[in-house]
mmCIF file of C-alpha atoms and ligand atoms in Angstrom:
data_model
loop_
_atom_site.group_PDB
_atom_site.id
_atom_site.type_symbol
_atom_site.label_atom_id
_atom_site.label_comp_id
_atom_site.label_asym_id
_atom_site.label_seq_id
_atom_site.Cartn_x
_atom_site.Cartn_y
_atom_site.Cartn_z
ATOM 1 C CA UNK X 1 34.362 3.116 -36.844
ATOM 2 C CA UNK X 2 36.323 3.175 -40.101
ATOM 3 C CA UNK X 3 36.483 6.444 -41.963
ATOM 4 C CA UNK X 4 35.224 6.304 -45.570
ATOM 5 C CA UNK X 5 37.687 7.758 -48.078
ATOM 6 C CA UNK X 6 37.436 7.786 -51.877
ATOM 7 C CA UNK X 7 40.583 6.292 -53.399
ATOM 8 C CA UNK X 8 41.438 7.317 -56.956
ATOM 9 C CA UNK X 9 44.488 5.206 -57.909
ATOM 10 C CA UNK X 10 45.099 7.305 -61.041
ATOM 11 C CA UNK X 11 47.029 6.653 -64.249
ATOM 12 C CA UNK X 12 50.626 5.689 -65.073
ATOM 13 C CA UNK X 13 52.498 5.046 -61.822
ATOM 14 C CA UNK X 14 49.292 5.960 -59.904
ATOM 15 C CA UNK X 15 48.010 2.432 -59.160
ATOM 16 C CA UNK X 16 51.414 1.283 -57.910
ATOM 17 C CA UNK X 17 52.087 4.268 -55.607
ATOM 18 C CA UNK X 18 48.458 4.198 -54.405
ATOM 19 C CA UNK X 19 48.618 0.575 -53.330
ATOM 20 C CA UNK X 20 51.968 1.279 -51.624
ATOM 21 C CA UNK X 21 50.366 4.201 -49.768
ATOM 22 C CA UNK X 22 47.358 2.142 -48.710
ATOM 23 C CA UNK X 23 49.687 -0.595 -47.396
ATOM 24 C CA UNK X 24 51.715 1.918 -45.380
ATOM 25 C CA UNK X 25 48.681 3.702 -43.903
ATOM 26 C CA UNK X 26 47.081 0.380 -42.982
ATOM 27 C CA UNK X 27 50.324 -0.861 -41.420
ATOM 28 C CA UNK X 28 50.253 2.299 -39.284
ATOM 29 C CA UNK X 29 46.808 1.261 -38.055
ATOM 30 C CA UNK X 30 44.728 3.843 -39.928
ATOM 31 C CA UNK X 31 41.145 2.571 -39.933
ATOM 32 C CA UNK X 32 39.970 3.641 -43.371
ATOM 33 C CA UNK X 33 37.193 2.163 -45.517
ATOM 34 C CA UNK X 34 38.540 2.842 -49.022
ATOM 35 C CA UNK X 35 36.050 3.392 -51.816
ATOM 36 C CA UNK X 36 38.073 2.869 -55.032
ATOM 37 C CA UNK X 37 36.936 5.012 -57.974
ATOM 38 C CA UNK X 38 38.385 5.836 -61.375
ATOM 39 C CA UNK X 39 39.292 9.133 -63.033
ATOM 40 C CA UNK X 40 41.663 10.314 -65.772
ATOM 41 C CA UNK X 41 42.336 7.807 -68.566
ATOM 42 C CA UNK X 42 40.989 5.013 -66.358
ATOM 43 C CA UNK X 43 37.732 7.025 -66.153
ATOM 44 C CA UNK X 44 37.659 7.431 -69.923
ATOM 45 C CA UNK X 45 38.227 3.680 -70.387
ATOM 46 C CA UNK X 46 35.410 2.729 -67.997
ATOM 47 C CA UNK X 47 32.818 5.507 -68.417
ATOM 48 C CA UNK X 48 34.027 7.664 -71.336
ATOM 49 C CA UNK X 49 34.570 10.520 -68.860
ATOM 50 C CA UNK X 50 37.840 11.555 -67.137
ATOM 51 C CA UNK X 51 35.888 12.594 -64.059
ATOM 52 C CA UNK X 52 32.880 10.247 -63.946
ATOM 53 C CA UNK X 53 29.765 11.079 -61.931
ATOM 54 C CA UNK X 54 30.269 7.900 -59.878
ATOM 55 C CA UNK X 55 33.612 9.302 -58.666
ATOM 56 C CA UNK X 56 32.139 12.729 -57.881
ATOM 57 C CA UNK X 57 29.219 11.027 -56.055
ATOM 58 C CA UNK X 58 31.648 9.003 -53.975
ATOM 59 C CA UNK X 59 33.537 12.152 -52.906
ATOM 60 C CA UNK X 60 30.215 13.875 -52.153
ATOM 61 C CA UNK X 61 29.523 10.988 -49.774
ATOM 62 C CA UNK X 62 32.952 10.680 -48.168
ATOM 63 C CA UNK X 63 34.028 14.350 -48.525
ATOM 64 C CA UNK X 64 37.584 13.012 -48.606
ATOM 65 C CA UNK X 65 39.727 11.658 -51.408
ATOM 66 C CA UNK X 66 43.263 10.399 -51.842
ATOM 67 C CA UNK X 67 44.107 10.839 -55.492
ATOM 68 C CA UNK X 68 46.930 9.414 -57.599
ATOM 69 C CA UNK X 69 48.197 11.425 -60.589
ATOM 70 C CA UNK X 70 45.815 11.623 -63.539
ATOM 71 C CA UNK X 71 46.443 11.940 -67.239
ATOM 72 C CA UNK X 72 44.204 14.583 -68.785
ATOM 73 C CA UNK X 73 42.927 13.280 -72.122
ATOM 74 C CA UNK X 74 43.748 15.545 -75.029
ATOM 75 C CA UNK X 75 40.880 16.587 -77.281
ATOM 76 C CA UNK X 76 37.575 18.352 -77.130
ATOM 77 C CA UNK X 77 34.548 17.132 -75.244
ATOM 78 C CA UNK X 78 36.317 16.027 -72.083
ATOM 79 C CA UNK X 79 35.755 17.815 -68.826
ATOM 80 C CA UNK X 80 38.848 19.251 -67.176
ATOM 81 C CA UNK X 81 39.456 17.094 -64.123
ATOM 82 C CA UNK X 82 40.825 19.792 -61.871
ATOM 83 C CA UNK X 83 38.175 22.330 -62.802
ATOM 84 C CA UNK X 84 35.372 19.793 -62.176
ATOM 85 C CA UNK X 85 36.782 18.877 -58.766
ATOM 86 C CA UNK X 86 37.467 22.475 -57.773
ATOM 87 C CA UNK X 87 34.005 23.651 -58.759
ATOM 88 C CA UNK X 88 32.038 20.695 -57.390
ATOM 89 C CA UNK X 89 33.688 20.865 -53.987
ATOM 90 C CA UNK X 90 34.642 24.564 -53.905
ATOM 91 C CA UNK X 91 38.249 23.629 -53.127
ATOM 92 C CA UNK X 92 39.479 27.119 -52.353
ATOM 93 C CA UNK X 93 42.698 26.321 -50.492
ATOM 94 C CA UNK X 94 45.669 24.619 -52.087
ATOM 95 C CA UNK X 95 48.096 23.593 -49.363
ATOM 96 C CA UNK X 96 51.689 22.577 -50.135
ATOM 97 C CA UNK X 97 54.123 21.806 -47.340
ATOM 98 C CA UNK X 98 57.855 21.730 -48.073
ATOM 99 C CA UNK X 99 60.200 20.100 -45.624
ATOM 100 C CA UNK X 100 63.889 19.182 -46.056
ATOM 101 C CA UNK X 101 64.154 15.390 -46.085
ATOM 102 C CA UNK X 102 67.035 14.430 -48.351
ATOM 103 C CA UNK X 103 70.364 14.803 -46.552
ATOM 104 C CA UNK X 104 73.083 16.797 -48.249
ATOM 105 C CA UNK X 105 70.697 19.061 -50.120
ATOM 106 C CA UNK X 106 71.281 22.755 -50.504
ATOM 107 C CA UNK X 107 69.055 23.524 -47.509
ATOM 108 C CA UNK X 108 68.730 21.328 -44.461
ATOM 109 C CA UNK X 109 66.271 23.282 -42.366
ATOM 110 C CA UNK X 110 63.253 24.170 -44.484
ATOM 111 C CA UNK X 111 59.870 23.551 -42.929
ATOM 112 C CA UNK X 112 57.239 25.727 -44.519
ATOM 113 C CA UNK X 113 53.718 25.506 -45.873
ATOM 114 C CA UNK X 114 52.327 27.450 -48.792
ATOM 115 C CA UNK X 115 48.592 28.195 -48.796
ATOM 116 C CA UNK X 116 47.439 29.282 -52.247
ATOM 117 C CA UNK X 117 44.036 30.762 -53.077
ATOM 118 C CA UNK X 118 42.656 28.357 -55.651
ATOM 119 C CA UNK X 119 39.481 29.872 -57.110
ATOM 120 C CA UNK X 120 40.057 33.561 -57.858
ATOM 121 C CA UNK X 121 42.756 35.919 -59.120
ATOM 122 C CA UNK X 122 44.010 35.692 -62.679
ATOM 123 C CA UNK X 123 42.878 32.079 -63.049
ATOM 124 C CA UNK X 124 39.153 32.734 -63.386
ATOM 125 C CA UNK X 125 39.514 32.329 -67.158
ATOM 126 C CA UNK X 126 37.943 35.678 -68.033
ATOM 127 C CA UNK X 127 40.006 36.624 -71.069
ATOM 128 C CA UNK X 128 39.462 38.131 -74.488
ATOM 129 C CA UNK X 129 41.254 39.700 -77.402
ATOM 130 C CA UNK X 130 40.791 43.341 -78.268
ATOM 131 C CA UNK X 131 40.464 44.363 -81.906
ATOM 132 C CA UNK X 132 42.307 47.477 -83.020
ATOM 133 C CA UNK X 133 41.646 48.475 -86.635
ATOM 134 C CA UNK X 134 42.148 45.434 -88.871
ATOM 135 C CA UNK X 135 43.893 43.350 -86.216
ATOM 136 C CA UNK X 136 41.435 41.230 -84.208
ATOM 137 C CA UNK X 137 44.180 40.221 -81.812
ATOM 138 C CA UNK X 138 45.903 43.536 -81.359
ATOM 139 C CA UNK X 139 45.700 43.162 -77.597
ATOM 140 C CA UNK X 140 44.561 40.657 -74.998
ATOM 141 C CA UNK X 141 42.929 41.218 -71.661
ATOM 142 C CA UNK X 142 42.869 38.809 -68.698
ATOM 143 C CA UNK X 143 40.788 39.860 -65.738
ATOM 144 C CA UNK X 144 41.844 39.098 -62.164
ATOM 145 C CA UNK X 145 38.941 38.747 -59.750
ATOM 146 C CA UNK X 146 39.735 39.210 -56.092
ATOM 147 C CA UNK X 147 36.886 39.352 -53.608
ATOM 148 C CA UNK X 148 36.837 40.376 -49.968
ATOM 149 C CA UNK X 149 35.061 37.115 -49.079
ATOM 150 C CA UNK X 150 37.554 34.983 -51.033
ATOM 151 C CA UNK X 151 40.535 36.801 -49.515
ATOM 152 C CA UNK X 152 39.115 36.557 -46.028
ATOM 153 C CA UNK X 153 38.501 32.834 -46.172
ATOM 154 C CA UNK X 154 41.941 31.962 -47.552
ATOM 155 C CA UNK X 155 43.841 34.145 -45.076
ATOM 156 C CA UNK X 156 41.697 32.789 -42.246
ATOM 157 C CA UNK X 157 42.421 29.267 -43.478
ATOM 158 C CA UNK X 158 46.163 30.026 -43.267
ATOM 159 C CA UNK X 159 45.876 31.335 -39.699
ATOM 160 C CA UNK X 160 43.698 28.433 -38.567
ATOM 161 C CA UNK X 161 46.153 26.029 -40.212
ATOM 162 C CA UNK X 162 48.985 27.736 -38.314
ATOM 163 C CA UNK X 163 47.135 27.356 -35.004
ATOM 164 C CA UNK X 164 46.212 23.709 -35.616
ATOM 165 C CA UNK X 165 49.752 22.788 -36.600
ATOM 166 C CA UNK X 166 51.461 24.752 -33.820
ATOM 167 C CA UNK X 167 53.146 27.109 -36.231
ATOM 168 C CA UNK X 168 54.261 30.596 -35.317
ATOM 169 C CA UNK X 169 54.009 32.930 -38.263
ATOM 170 C CA UNK X 170 51.945 33.723 -41.359
ATOM 171 C CA UNK X 171 53.558 35.648 -44.233
ATOM 172 C CA UNK X 172 51.120 37.257 -46.669
ATOM 173 C CA UNK X 173 52.591 37.627 -50.174
ATOM 174 C CA UNK X 174 51.176 40.282 -52.510
ATOM 175 C CA UNK X 175 51.899 42.893 -55.186
ATOM 176 C CA UNK X 176 49.714 45.680 -53.812
ATOM 177 C CA UNK X 177 52.336 48.340 -54.611
ATOM 178 C CA UNK X 178 51.457 47.941 -58.320
ATOM 179 C CA UNK X 179 48.057 46.205 -58.449
ATOM 180 C CA UNK X 180 46.502 48.602 -55.987
ATOM 181 C CA UNK X 181 42.924 47.385 -56.337
ATOM 182 C CA UNK X 182 42.987 43.591 -56.658
ATOM 183 C CA UNK X 183 46.137 42.961 -54.628
ATOM 184 C CA UNK X 184 45.314 45.906 -52.385
ATOM 185 C CA UNK X 185 42.000 44.315 -51.426
ATOM 186 C CA UNK X 186 43.747 41.021 -50.676
ATOM 187 C CA UNK X 187 46.311 42.793 -48.481
ATOM 188 C CA UNK X 188 43.805 45.007 -46.639
ATOM 189 C CA UNK X 189 41.522 42.062 -45.949
ATOM 190 C CA UNK X 190 44.490 39.966 -44.818
ATOM 191 C CA UNK X 191 45.578 42.664 -42.372
ATOM 192 C CA UNK X 192 42.119 42.724 -40.794
ATOM 193 C CA UNK X 193 42.051 38.941 -40.393
ATOM 194 C CA UNK X 194 45.591 38.992 -38.964
ATOM 195 C CA UNK X 195 44.475 41.331 -36.159
ATOM 196 C CA UNK X 196 42.163 38.641 -34.826
ATOM 197 C CA UNK X 197 45.163 36.373 -34.275
ATOM 198 C CA UNK X 198 47.415 38.987 -32.689
ATOM 199 C CA UNK X 199 49.389 37.581 -29.772
ATOM 200 C CA UNK X 200 48.861 34.027 -31.025
ATOM 201 C CA UNK X 201 50.350 33.988 -34.544
ATOM 202 C CA UNK X 202 52.866 36.526 -35.888
ATOM 203 C CA UNK X 203 52.048 38.252 -39.149
ATOM 204 C CA UNK X 204 54.264 39.759 -41.824
ATOM 205 C CA UNK X 205 53.839 40.998 -45.400
ATOM 206 C CA UNK X 206 56.140 40.536 -48.377
ATOM 207 C CA UNK X 207 55.993 41.768 -51.955
ATOM 208 C CA UNK X 208 56.110 38.762 -54.260
ATOM 209 C CA UNK X 209 59.340 39.588 -56.104
ATOM 210 C CA UNK X 210 61.235 40.152 -52.845
ATOM 211 C CA UNK X 211 59.655 36.959 -51.522
ATOM 212 C CA UNK X 212 61.007 34.933 -54.448
ATOM 213 C CA UNK X 213 64.509 36.127 -53.601
ATOM 214 C CA UNK X 214 64.089 35.632 -49.860
ATOM 215 C CA UNK X 215 62.868 32.083 -50.387
ATOM 216 C CA UNK X 216 66.162 31.283 -52.079
ATOM 217 C CA UNK X 217 68.360 33.215 -49.629
ATOM 218 C CA UNK X 218 66.654 32.373 -46.324
ATOM 219 C CA UNK X 219 63.889 29.798 -46.755
ATOM 220 C CA UNK X 220 64.265 28.766 -43.110
ATOM 221 C CA UNK X 221 62.819 32.122 -42.051
ATOM 222 C CA UNK X 222 59.357 31.273 -43.373
ATOM 223 C CA UNK X 223 56.623 29.243 -41.775
ATOM 224 C CA UNK X 224 53.101 29.519 -43.254
ATOM 225 C CA UNK X 225 52.809 31.572 -46.464
ATOM 226 C CA UNK X 226 49.492 32.729 -47.918
ATOM 227 C CA UNK X 227 49.030 34.264 -51.350
ATOM 228 C CA UNK X 228 46.783 34.671 -54.379
ATOM 229 C CA UNK X 229 46.360 32.118 -57.171
ATOM 230 C CA UNK X 230 49.068 33.028 -59.727
ATOM 231 C CA UNK X 231 51.768 33.863 -57.178
ATOM 232 C CA UNK X 232 50.898 30.657 -55.307
ATOM 233 C CA UNK X 233 51.229 28.612 -58.477
ATOM 234 C CA UNK X 234 54.750 29.885 -59.075
ATOM 235 C CA UNK X 235 56.004 29.950 -55.481
ATOM 236 C CA UNK X 236 54.713 26.437 -54.756
ATOM 237 C CA UNK X 237 56.903 24.918 -57.480
ATOM 238 C CA UNK X 238 59.788 27.070 -56.307
ATOM 239 C CA UNK X 239 59.557 25.681 -52.768
ATOM 240 C CA UNK X 240 59.289 22.106 -54.103
ATOM 241 C CA UNK X 241 62.586 22.777 -55.855
ATOM 242 C CA UNK X 242 64.175 24.037 -52.624
ATOM 243 C CA UNK X 243 63.602 20.672 -50.947
ATOM 244 C CA UNK X 244 64.642 18.405 -53.787
ATOM 245 C CA UNK X 245 61.966 18.421 -56.457
ATOM 246 C CA UNK X 246 58.472 17.111 -56.990
ATOM 247 C CA UNK X 247 59.177 13.461 -56.059
ATOM 248 C CA UNK X 248 58.479 14.069 -52.385
ATOM 249 C CA UNK X 249 55.994 16.937 -52.638
ATOM 250 C CA UNK X 250 52.441 16.369 -51.369
ATOM 251 C CA UNK X 251 49.515 18.728 -51.743
ATOM 252 C CA UNK X 252 45.954 19.161 -50.544
ATOM 253 C CA UNK X 253 42.969 20.933 -52.044
ATOM 254 C CA UNK X 254 40.582 21.867 -49.309
ATOM 255 C CA UNK X 255 37.126 23.421 -49.385
ATOM 256 C CA UNK X 256 33.926 23.602 -47.424
ATOM 257 C CA UNK X 257 32.491 20.531 -49.172
ATOM 258 C CA UNK X 258 35.481 18.249 -49.254
ATOM 259 C CA UNK X 259 39.228 17.766 -49.241
ATOM 260 C CA UNK X 260 41.379 16.013 -51.840
ATOM 261 C CA UNK X 261 44.933 14.915 -51.085
ATOM 262 C CA UNK X 262 47.437 14.152 -53.827
ATOM 263 C CA UNK X 263 51.048 13.947 -54.927
ATOM 264 C CA UNK X 264 52.198 17.059 -56.768
ATOM 265 C CA UNK X 265 53.993 15.051 -59.495
ATOM 266 C CA UNK X 266 52.326 13.546 -62.563
ATOM 267 C CA UNK X 267 51.824 10.042 -63.943
ATOM 268 C CA UNK X 268 55.542 9.567 -64.828
ATOM 269 C CA UNK X 269 54.821 7.757 -68.117
ATOM 270 C CA UNK X 270 58.546 7.094 -68.635
ATOM 271 C CA UNK X 271 58.695 4.720 -65.657
ATOM 272 C CA UNK X 272 55.065 3.515 -65.474
ATOM 273 C CA UNK X 273 54.715 -0.262 -65.175
ATOM 274 C CA UNK X 274 58.360 -0.761 -64.181
ATOM 275 C CA UNK X 275 57.686 -1.032 -60.462
ATOM 276 C CA UNK X 276 60.294 1.591 -59.567
ATOM 277 C CA UNK X 277 58.223 4.699 -58.759
ATOM 278 C CA UNK X 278 58.742 6.494 -55.469
ATOM 279 C CA UNK X 279 55.474 6.439 -53.486
ATOM 280 C CA UNK X 280 56.806 9.092 -51.042
ATOM 281 C CA UNK X 281 54.788 12.085 -52.225
ATOM 282 C CA UNK X 282 51.487 10.197 -52.070
ATOM 283 C CA UNK X 283 52.392 8.760 -48.668
ATOM 284 C CA UNK X 284 53.028 12.313 -47.426
ATOM 285 C CA UNK X 285 49.670 13.341 -48.928
ATOM 286 C CA UNK X 286 48.166 10.475 -46.911
ATOM 287 C CA UNK X 287 49.809 11.982 -43.800
ATOM 288 C CA UNK X 288 48.180 15.340 -44.568
ATOM 289 C CA UNK X 289 44.862 13.506 -44.781
ATOM 290 C CA UNK X 290 45.424 11.826 -41.415
ATOM 291 C CA UNK X 291 46.173 15.246 -39.898
ATOM 292 C CA UNK X 292 43.012 16.619 -41.481
ATOM 293 C CA UNK X 293 41.159 13.785 -39.711
ATOM 294 C CA UNK X 294 42.713 14.733 -36.389
ATOM 295 C CA UNK X 295 45.133 11.773 -36.454
ATOM 296 C CA UNK X 296 48.257 13.900 -36.086
ATOM 297 C CA UNK X 297 50.142 11.320 -34.039
ATOM 298 C CA UNK X 298 49.635 8.567 -36.616
ATOM 299 C CA UNK X 299 50.666 10.984 -39.375
ATOM 300 C CA UNK X 300 53.850 11.782 -37.479
ATOM 301 C CA UNK X 301 54.712 8.056 -37.148
ATOM 302 C CA UNK X 302 54.240 7.458 -40.881
ATOM 303 C CA UNK X 303 56.269 10.540 -41.762
ATOM 304 C CA UNK X 304 59.078 9.538 -39.370
ATOM 305 C CA UNK X 305 59.203 6.043 -40.915
ATOM 306 C CA UNK X 306 59.321 7.463 -44.446
ATOM 307 C CA UNK X 307 61.925 10.099 -43.645
ATOM 308 C CA UNK X 308 63.961 7.609 -41.602
ATOM 309 C CA UNK X 309 64.062 5.201 -44.556
ATOM 310 C CA UNK X 310 65.221 7.982 -46.876
ATOM 311 C CA UNK X 311 67.824 9.377 -44.466
ATOM 312 C CA UNK X 312 69.270 5.930 -43.806
ATOM 313 C CA UNK X 313 69.889 5.721 -47.541
ATOM 314 C CA UNK X 314 69.925 1.911 -47.837
ATOM 315 C CA UNK X 315 66.591 1.324 -49.550
ATOM 316 C CA UNK X 316 65.950 4.114 -52.000
ATOM 317 C CA UNK X 317 64.042 4.263 -55.281
ATOM 318 C CA UNK X 318 65.826 5.311 -58.481
ATOM 319 C CA UNK X 319 64.779 8.966 -58.344
ATOM 320 C CA UNK X 320 66.476 9.206 -54.923
ATOM 321 C CA UNK X 321 69.664 7.611 -56.228
ATOM 322 C CA UNK X 322 68.971 4.011 -55.157
ATOM 323 C CA UNK X 323 68.036 0.737 -56.830
ATOM 324 C CA UNK X 324 65.039 -0.372 -54.746
ATOM 325 C CA UNK X 325 61.675 -1.167 -56.272
ATOM 326 C CA UNK X 326 58.452 0.491 -55.109
ATOM 327 C CA UNK X 327 57.632 -2.670 -53.117
ATOM 328 C CA UNK X 328 61.062 -2.884 -51.456
ATOM 329 C CA UNK X 329 60.915 0.776 -50.463
ATOM 330 C CA UNK X 330 57.368 0.305 -49.123
ATOM 331 C CA UNK X 331 58.463 -2.762 -47.106
ATOM 332 C CA UNK X 332 61.356 -0.765 -45.624
ATOM 333 C CA UNK X 333 58.995 2.031 -44.517
ATOM 334 C CA UNK X 334 56.573 -0.497 -43.000
ATOM 335 C CA UNK X 335 59.422 -2.228 -41.157
ATOM 336 C CA UNK X 336 60.216 1.067 -39.425
ATOM 337 C CA UNK X 337 56.649 1.754 -38.302
HETATM 338 P P1 NAD O 1 55.729 13.905 -64.138
HETATM 339 O O1 NAD O 1 55.698 14.482 -62.757
HETATM 340 O O2 NAD O 1 54.791 12.783 -64.383
HETATM 341 O O3 NAD O 1 57.209 13.406 -64.459
HETATM 342 C C1 NAD O 1 58.355 14.250 -64.467
HETATM 343 C C2 NAD O 1 59.603 13.405 -64.198
HETATM 344 O O4 NAD O 1 59.618 13.057 -62.807
HETATM 345 C C3 NAD O 1 59.650 12.089 -64.963
HETATM 346 O O5 NAD O 1 60.964 11.809 -65.333
HETATM 347 C C4 NAD O 1 59.163 11.070 -63.957
HETATM 348 O O6 NAD O 1 59.676 9.767 -64.170
HETATM 349 C C5 NAD O 1 59.648 11.643 -62.647
HETATM 350 N N1 NAD O 1 58.748 11.273 -61.529
HETATM 351 C C6 NAD O 1 57.549 11.864 -61.233
HETATM 352 N N2 NAD O 1 57.003 11.265 -60.176
HETATM 353 C C7 NAD O 1 57.859 10.295 -59.773
HETATM 354 C C8 NAD O 1 57.850 9.335 -58.730
HETATM 355 N N3 NAD O 1 56.831 9.274 -57.863
HETATM 356 N N4 NAD O 1 58.879 8.479 -58.631
HETATM 357 C C9 NAD O 1 59.924 8.551 -59.486
HETATM 358 N N5 NAD O 1 60.002 9.441 -60.499
HETATM 359 C C10 NAD O 1 58.981 10.305 -60.637
HETATM 360 O O7 NAD O 1 55.444 15.111 -65.146
HETATM 361 P P2 NAD O 1 55.090 15.092 -66.704
HETATM 362 O O8 NAD O 1 55.911 14.052 -67.411
HETATM 363 O O9 NAD O 1 55.172 16.495 -67.121
HETATM 364 O O10 NAD O 1 53.554 14.672 -66.794
HETATM 365 C C11 NAD O 1 53.107 13.360 -67.128
HETATM 366 C C12 NAD O 1 51.569 13.304 -67.081
HETATM 367 O O11 NAD O 1 51.103 13.581 -65.767
HETATM 368 C C13 NAD O 1 50.869 14.310 -68.006
HETATM 369 O O12 NAD O 1 49.769 13.637 -68.621
HETATM 370 C C14 NAD O 1 50.351 15.364 -67.048
HETATM 371 O O13 NAD O 1 49.184 15.988 -67.525
HETATM 372 C C15 NAD O 1 50.058 14.563 -65.815
HETATM 373 N N6 NAD O 1 50.110 15.334 -64.554
HETATM 374 C C16 NAD O 1 49.150 15.059 -63.629
HETATM 375 C C17 NAD O 1 49.175 15.701 -62.380
HETATM 376 C C18 NAD O 1 48.099 15.377 -61.361
HETATM 377 O O14 NAD O 1 47.188 14.612 -61.635
HETATM 378 N N7 NAD O 1 48.178 15.912 -60.163
HETATM 379 C C19 NAD O 1 50.195 16.609 -62.079
HETATM 380 C C20 NAD O 1 51.192 16.855 -63.055
HETATM 381 C C21 NAD O 1 51.138 16.206 -64.282
#
């Protein structure tokens, strides 16, 4: 029976890379019943809302979405797309794999996955100014919320991910030497969870500043990395940079009520409508979705075809140094399947 998935083509290059991704997944035999829905500027044009209820209702039904990049409308009165999705579906885990694909890059052997806590930490938005004397903005306070339950579920997610994907090690990244309470709770809770996986998955701890250096010096030493919201935000872009930038970086936002798969890059307004965008990141997001559905073998075939096309170097989009259009690149990937 086909699997229902909400498809949000997105704005800018979104529709073109989404249709390329759908073609590739279908050519690989994925049996998916797509439910196309709008969001971003397309949502504003159709419903006056960047994240329309019809789109949220569709994801509530399917619990799965493949999402193209969205333009967030500027101005008051619009709901923030990411906040609405995160809250509605409690998407607590942001998962970003980074894998060396492009030959001749600085690193040829990176294969790691960053699992970022997506709902707590310094990003809860609890902030205020503090008045001192006549100055109403003499100081500012941002409050980081870390809970035992939130820490436990994200670290457990990382370990379960490691088991499911036959990975060997989880590295927990923290700053508990300075932030003894919030980061300390995250670390202590992580250590307890790690004990349950002893003998099956190795566990190590790193302080975030040392981790940033180690990721540049020896990225091949890392496997699955788990960390809190702010550190995850920064390290995830760092690891995208290690493997050649955002053009081939997929991501997933996973929670108890749903999972949303997307490309990390944006709508690329400078090349939108030209037919030259690289669909690679969204295709890799589609592979993550197939794995989430238990279709690991099909995901591997799609990934091999995509990586094979890139490594061969004959049919490449502009961002990868070639002259191929989105359609030509897509055809080349399909020909390899
Ligand atoms: P961007 O990622 O859209 O573009 C940065 C550069 O990378 C551009 O030169 C672009 O042409 C290039 N690029 C990006 N994806 C590409 C692809 N698939 N193929 C070839 N080249 C590609 O970042 P930006 O310009 O900062 O943002 C543009 C818009 O996207 C903004 O409205 C922003 O809010 C939005 N955005 C959305 C998401 C999302 O929905 N997940 C993420 C980031 C940015």
